[in-house]
Amino acid sequence: MIRARPREAWDYLLHSREISNYTYELENEQEIAAWLSDALGADAGAISSYLEELQGDEQLLADLRAGLASNARRDDEPRLGKRRAQYCVARVERPQVIAESGVHDGLGSSVLLRALERNESEGSPGRLIGFDVNPDAGWLIDMECHRGRVELVYGDASLTLDRALARTGVDFFIHDSLRTLEHESFEYETAIRHRRGRLVLYTDDASLTGAMRDLGRREGIAPSIFTEVPKGHYWRGNELGVLVLNI
């Protein structure tokens, strides 16, 4: 990867504080609307407007910058990248419950919560349940601002996920945790078992384990795949995957 993008690699080494969970913007962000329009059966123009809505959210970006600046291992600038697609799914689908497995810093959670906040102002309230093994995960989330809208569950998802989703159900499930075929498949099956109705499954690396493609073959539905093109970063990018299970 470094040989493929040497200039970007040097820029990363000289200027970035990130040593894991890389953040970057996308060269092909403009293609997200068409991808999600096909995946969700939604209007591409509406999705484009949600992308613009997030792009222009100066208050959210300022809050994230302030939070990131407090951590010596994160870059100050909130590069939302794949999280823009998650935001659009949340705005289009208006889920009552989003489950996010793998909270990490809470950058993606913060974006999802902003979508839920806007949904609520338009008459469609929802909540986010985040799962992570690290008790420090989610440090970037403004828990006071989103009181009653977010719950963080710490511990091994194999022990916590089923119990939590049995209580709430789920409409939009995001896999961003342990990347093994067994664990990713377990998370999808658990989400399916507790689906409230139409269920959107999302992964930010559909090519790694093949779990989403396996599930799609079983259900007779091909996942919709989006190949990232990172902007100004040496990372190759991932394959974002969306699979929709209708009632």
Coordinates of C-alpha atoms in Angstrom, one line a residue:
M1 CA 0.0 0.0 0.0
I2 CA 2.8 2.4 0.8
R3 CA 4.6 1.7 -2.5
A4 CA 1.3 2.3 -4.3
R5 CA 0.8 5.8 -2.7
P6 CA 4.2 7.0 -1.5
R7 CA 3.4 10.7 -1.4
E8 CA 0.3 10.0 0.8
A9 CA 2.4 7.7 3.0
W10 CA 5.0 10.4 3.6
D11 CA 2.3 12.9 4.4
Y12 CA 0.7 10.5 6.9
L13 CA 4.0 9.8 8.6
L14 CA 4.8 13.5 8.9
H15 CA 1.5 15.0 9.9
S16 CA -0.9 12.3 11.3
R17 CA -1.1 11.2 15.0
E18 CA -3.3 8.2 14.2
I19 CA -1.8 4.8 14.6
S20 CA -5.0 2.8 14.2
N21 CA -8.6 3.3 13.1
Y22 CA -7.4 5.6 10.3
T23 CA -9.8 8.4 9.3
Y24 CA -9.9 9.9 5.9
E25 CA -12.2 11.5 3.4
L26 CA -13.2 9.9 0.1
E27 CA -12.2 10.9 -3.4
N28 CA -15.4 9.2 -4.6
E29 CA -17.8 10.6 -2.0
Q30 CA -20.0 11.9 -4.8
E31 CA -20.8 8.3 -5.7
I32 CA -22.4 7.5 -2.3
A33 CA -25.8 8.9 -3.3
A34 CA -26.1 6.6 -6.3
W35 CA -24.9 3.6 -4.3
L36 CA -27.3 4.1 -1.4
S37 CA -30.1 5.0 -3.8
D38 CA -29.7 1.5 -5.3
A39 CA -29.1 -0.2 -2.0
L40 CA -32.1 1.3 -0.1
G41 CA -34.5 2.0 -3.0
A42 CA -34.4 5.7 -2.0
D43 CA -34.2 8.9 -4.0
A44 CA -30.7 9.8 -4.9
G45 CA -31.5 13.5 -4.7
A46 CA -32.6 13.2 -1.2
I47 CA -29.5 11.3 -0.3
S48 CA -27.4 14.0 -1.9
S49 CA -29.2 16.6 0.2
Y50 CA -28.3 14.6 3.4
L51 CA -24.6 14.5 2.3
E52 CA -24.7 18.3 1.9
E53 CA -26.5 18.6 5.3
L54 CA -23.7 16.8 7.1
Q55 CA -21.0 18.6 5.1
G56 CA -22.4 21.9 6.2
D57 CA -22.9 21.0 9.9
E58 CA -20.4 23.4 11.3
Q59 CA -21.6 23.0 14.9
L60 CA -21.0 19.2 14.8
L61 CA -17.6 19.6 13.1
A62 CA -16.5 22.2 15.7
D63 CA -17.6 20.0 18.6
L64 CA -15.7 17.0 17.1
R65 CA -12.6 19.1 16.5
A66 CA -12.6 20.2 20.1
G67 CA -13.0 16.6 21.3
L68 CA -10.3 15.2 19.0
A69 CA -7.8 17.8 19.9
S70 CA -7.9 16.5 23.5
N71 CA -6.5 13.1 22.4
A72 CA -2.8 12.8 21.5
R73 CA -3.4 9.8 19.3
R74 CA -6.1 11.3 17.1
D75 CA -5.9 14.0 14.5
D76 CA -7.8 17.2 15.2
E77 CA -9.7 17.3 12.0
P78 CA -12.9 15.1 11.9
R79 CA -12.5 13.2 8.6
L80 CA -15.9 11.5 8.3
G81 CA -15.4 9.4 5.2
K82 CA -17.5 6.2 5.5
R83 CA -19.5 7.7 8.3
R84 CA -21.2 10.0 5.8
A85 CA -22.9 6.9 4.3
Q86 CA -24.0 5.8 7.7
Y87 CA -25.5 9.2 8.3
C88 CA -27.5 9.0 5.1
V89 CA -28.8 5.6 5.9
A90 CA -30.0 6.8 9.3
R91 CA -31.7 9.9 7.7
V92 CA -33.3 7.9 4.9
E93 CA -34.5 4.9 7.0
R94 CA -35.5 6.9 10.2
P95 CA -34.7 3.9 12.4
Q96 CA -36.1 3.6 15.9
V97 CA -33.1 1.6 17.0
I98 CA -29.5 1.7 15.6
A99 CA -27.1 -0.9 16.9
E100 CA -23.4 -0.2 16.4
S101 CA -21.0 -3.0 17.2
G102 CA -17.5 -1.4 17.5
V103 CA -17.7 2.1 18.9
H104 CA -14.0 2.9 19.1
D105 CA -13.6 6.7 19.7
G106 CA -17.2 7.4 19.0
L107 CA -16.7 9.4 15.8
G108 CA -19.2 7.4 13.9
S109 CA -21.5 7.3 16.9
S110 CA -21.5 11.1 17.1
V111 CA -22.5 11.3 13.4
L112 CA -25.3 8.8 13.8
L113 CA -26.5 10.6 16.9
R114 CA -26.6 13.9 14.9
A115 CA -28.8 12.0 12.3
L116 CA -31.1 10.8 15.1
E117 CA -31.3 14.3 16.5
R118 CA -32.4 15.7 13.2
N119 CA -34.9 12.8 12.7
E120 CA -36.4 13.5 16.1
S121 CA -36.9 17.2 15.2
E122 CA -38.8 16.0 12.1
G123 CA -41.1 13.7 14.2
S124 CA -39.1 10.4 14.0
P125 CA -37.3 9.8 17.2
G126 CA -34.7 7.0 17.5
R127 CA -31.9 5.7 19.7
L128 CA -28.4 4.3 19.3
I129 CA -27.0 1.3 21.2
G130 CA -23.2 1.0 21.0
F131 CA -21.3 -2.2 21.8
D132 CA -17.5 -2.4 22.5
V133 CA -15.2 -4.5 24.6
N134 CA -13.1 -1.4 25.6
P135 CA -14.6 0.4 28.6
D136 CA -13.0 3.6 27.3
A137 CA -14.7 3.4 23.9
G138 CA -17.0 6.3 23.0
W139 CA -15.0 9.0 24.8
L140 CA -15.8 11.4 22.0
I141 CA -19.6 11.2 22.4
D142 CA -21.4 14.1 24.1
M143 CA -23.4 11.9 26.5
E144 CA -25.1 14.8 28.1
C145 CA -26.3 16.3 24.9
H146 CA -27.7 12.9 23.8
R147 CA -29.1 11.8 27.1
G148 CA -31.9 9.3 26.5
R149 CA -30.8 8.9 22.9
V150 CA -27.6 6.7 23.4
E151 CA -26.7 3.7 25.4
L152 CA -23.2 2.2 25.5
V153 CA -22.8 -1.5 26.4
Y154 CA -19.3 -2.7 27.3
G155 CA -18.2 -6.3 27.1
D156 CA -17.8 -9.2 24.7
A157 CA -20.6 -8.8 22.1
S158 CA -21.0 -12.6 22.1
L159 CA -22.3 -12.1 25.7
T160 CA -24.1 -8.7 25.5
L161 CA -25.5 -8.3 22.0
D162 CA -28.4 -10.9 22.2
R163 CA -29.6 -9.7 25.6
A164 CA -29.6 -6.0 24.6
L165 CA -31.3 -6.4 21.2
A166 CA -33.9 -8.8 22.8
R167 CA -34.9 -5.8 24.9
T168 CA -35.0 -3.1 22.1
G169 CA -35.1 -4.8 18.7
V170 CA -33.1 -3.2 15.8
D171 CA -33.7 -1.5 12.5
F172 CA -30.2 -0.6 11.4
F173 CA -27.2 -2.7 12.4
I174 CA -23.6 -1.7 11.9
H175 CA -20.8 -4.2 12.1
D176 CA -17.4 -2.6 12.9
S177 CA -15.9 -5.0 15.5
L178 CA -14.1 -8.3 15.5
R179 CA -13.4 -9.2 11.9
T180 CA -13.7 -13.0 11.8
L181 CA -16.3 -14.9 9.8
E182 CA -17.7 -16.6 12.9
H183 CA -18.1 -13.4 14.8
E184 CA -19.5 -11.2 12.0
S185 CA -22.0 -14.0 11.1
F186 CA -23.0 -14.2 14.7
E187 CA -23.7 -10.5 14.8
Y188 CA -25.8 -10.5 11.7
E189 CA -27.8 -13.6 12.8
T190 CA -28.5 -11.9 16.2
A191 CA -29.6 -8.7 14.5
I192 CA -31.9 -10.7 12.2
R193 CA -33.4 -12.6 15.1
H194 CA -34.3 -9.3 16.8
R195 CA -35.3 -7.2 13.7
R196 CA -38.2 -5.0 14.3
G197 CA -39.2 -5.1 10.6
R198 CA -37.2 -4.0 7.6
L199 CA -33.5 -4.4 8.6
V200 CA -30.5 -2.7 7.1
L201 CA -27.1 -4.4 7.7
Y202 CA -23.9 -2.4 7.2
T203 CA -20.2 -3.3 7.2
D204 CA -17.2 -1.2 6.4
D205 CA -15.2 -4.1 5.1
A206 CA -17.4 -6.5 3.1
S207 CA -14.4 -8.2 1.4
L208 CA -12.5 -9.3 4.5
T209 CA -14.5 -12.2 5.9
G210 CA -17.2 -12.6 3.3
A211 CA -19.9 -13.0 6.0
M212 CA -22.3 -10.5 4.4
R213 CA -21.9 -12.1 0.9
D214 CA -22.6 -15.5 2.5
L215 CA -25.7 -14.1 4.1
G216 CA -26.8 -12.5 0.9
R217 CA -26.5 -15.8 -1.0
R218 CA -28.6 -17.6 1.7
E219 CA -31.3 -14.9 1.5
G220 CA -31.1 -14.6 -2.3
I221 CA -30.2 -10.9 -2.1
A222 CA -26.8 -9.6 -3.2
P223 CA -25.3 -7.0 -0.9
S224 CA -24.7 -3.5 -2.4
I225 CA -20.9 -2.8 -2.3
F226 CA -19.1 0.5 -2.4
T227 CA -15.3 0.6 -2.9
E228 CA -13.7 3.5 -1.1
V229 CA -11.1 5.7 -2.7
P230 CA -9.3 7.4 0.2
K231 CA -8.4 11.1 -0.3
G232 CA -4.8 12.0 0.7
H233 CA -4.1 8.8 2.6
Y234 CA -2.0 5.8 1.8
W235 CA -4.6 3.3 3.0
R236 CA -6.1 1.3 0.1
G237 CA -9.7 1.8 1.3
N238 CA -12.3 -0.7 2.2
E239 CA -15.4 -2.2 0.6
L240 CA -18.5 -0.8 2.4
G241 CA -21.4 -3.2 2.3
V242 CA -25.2 -2.8 2.7
L243 CA -27.7 -5.6 2.8
V244 CA -31.4 -4.9 3.2
L245 CA -33.8 -7.5 4.5
N246 CA -37.4 -6.5 4.0
I247 CA -40.3 -7.7 6.0

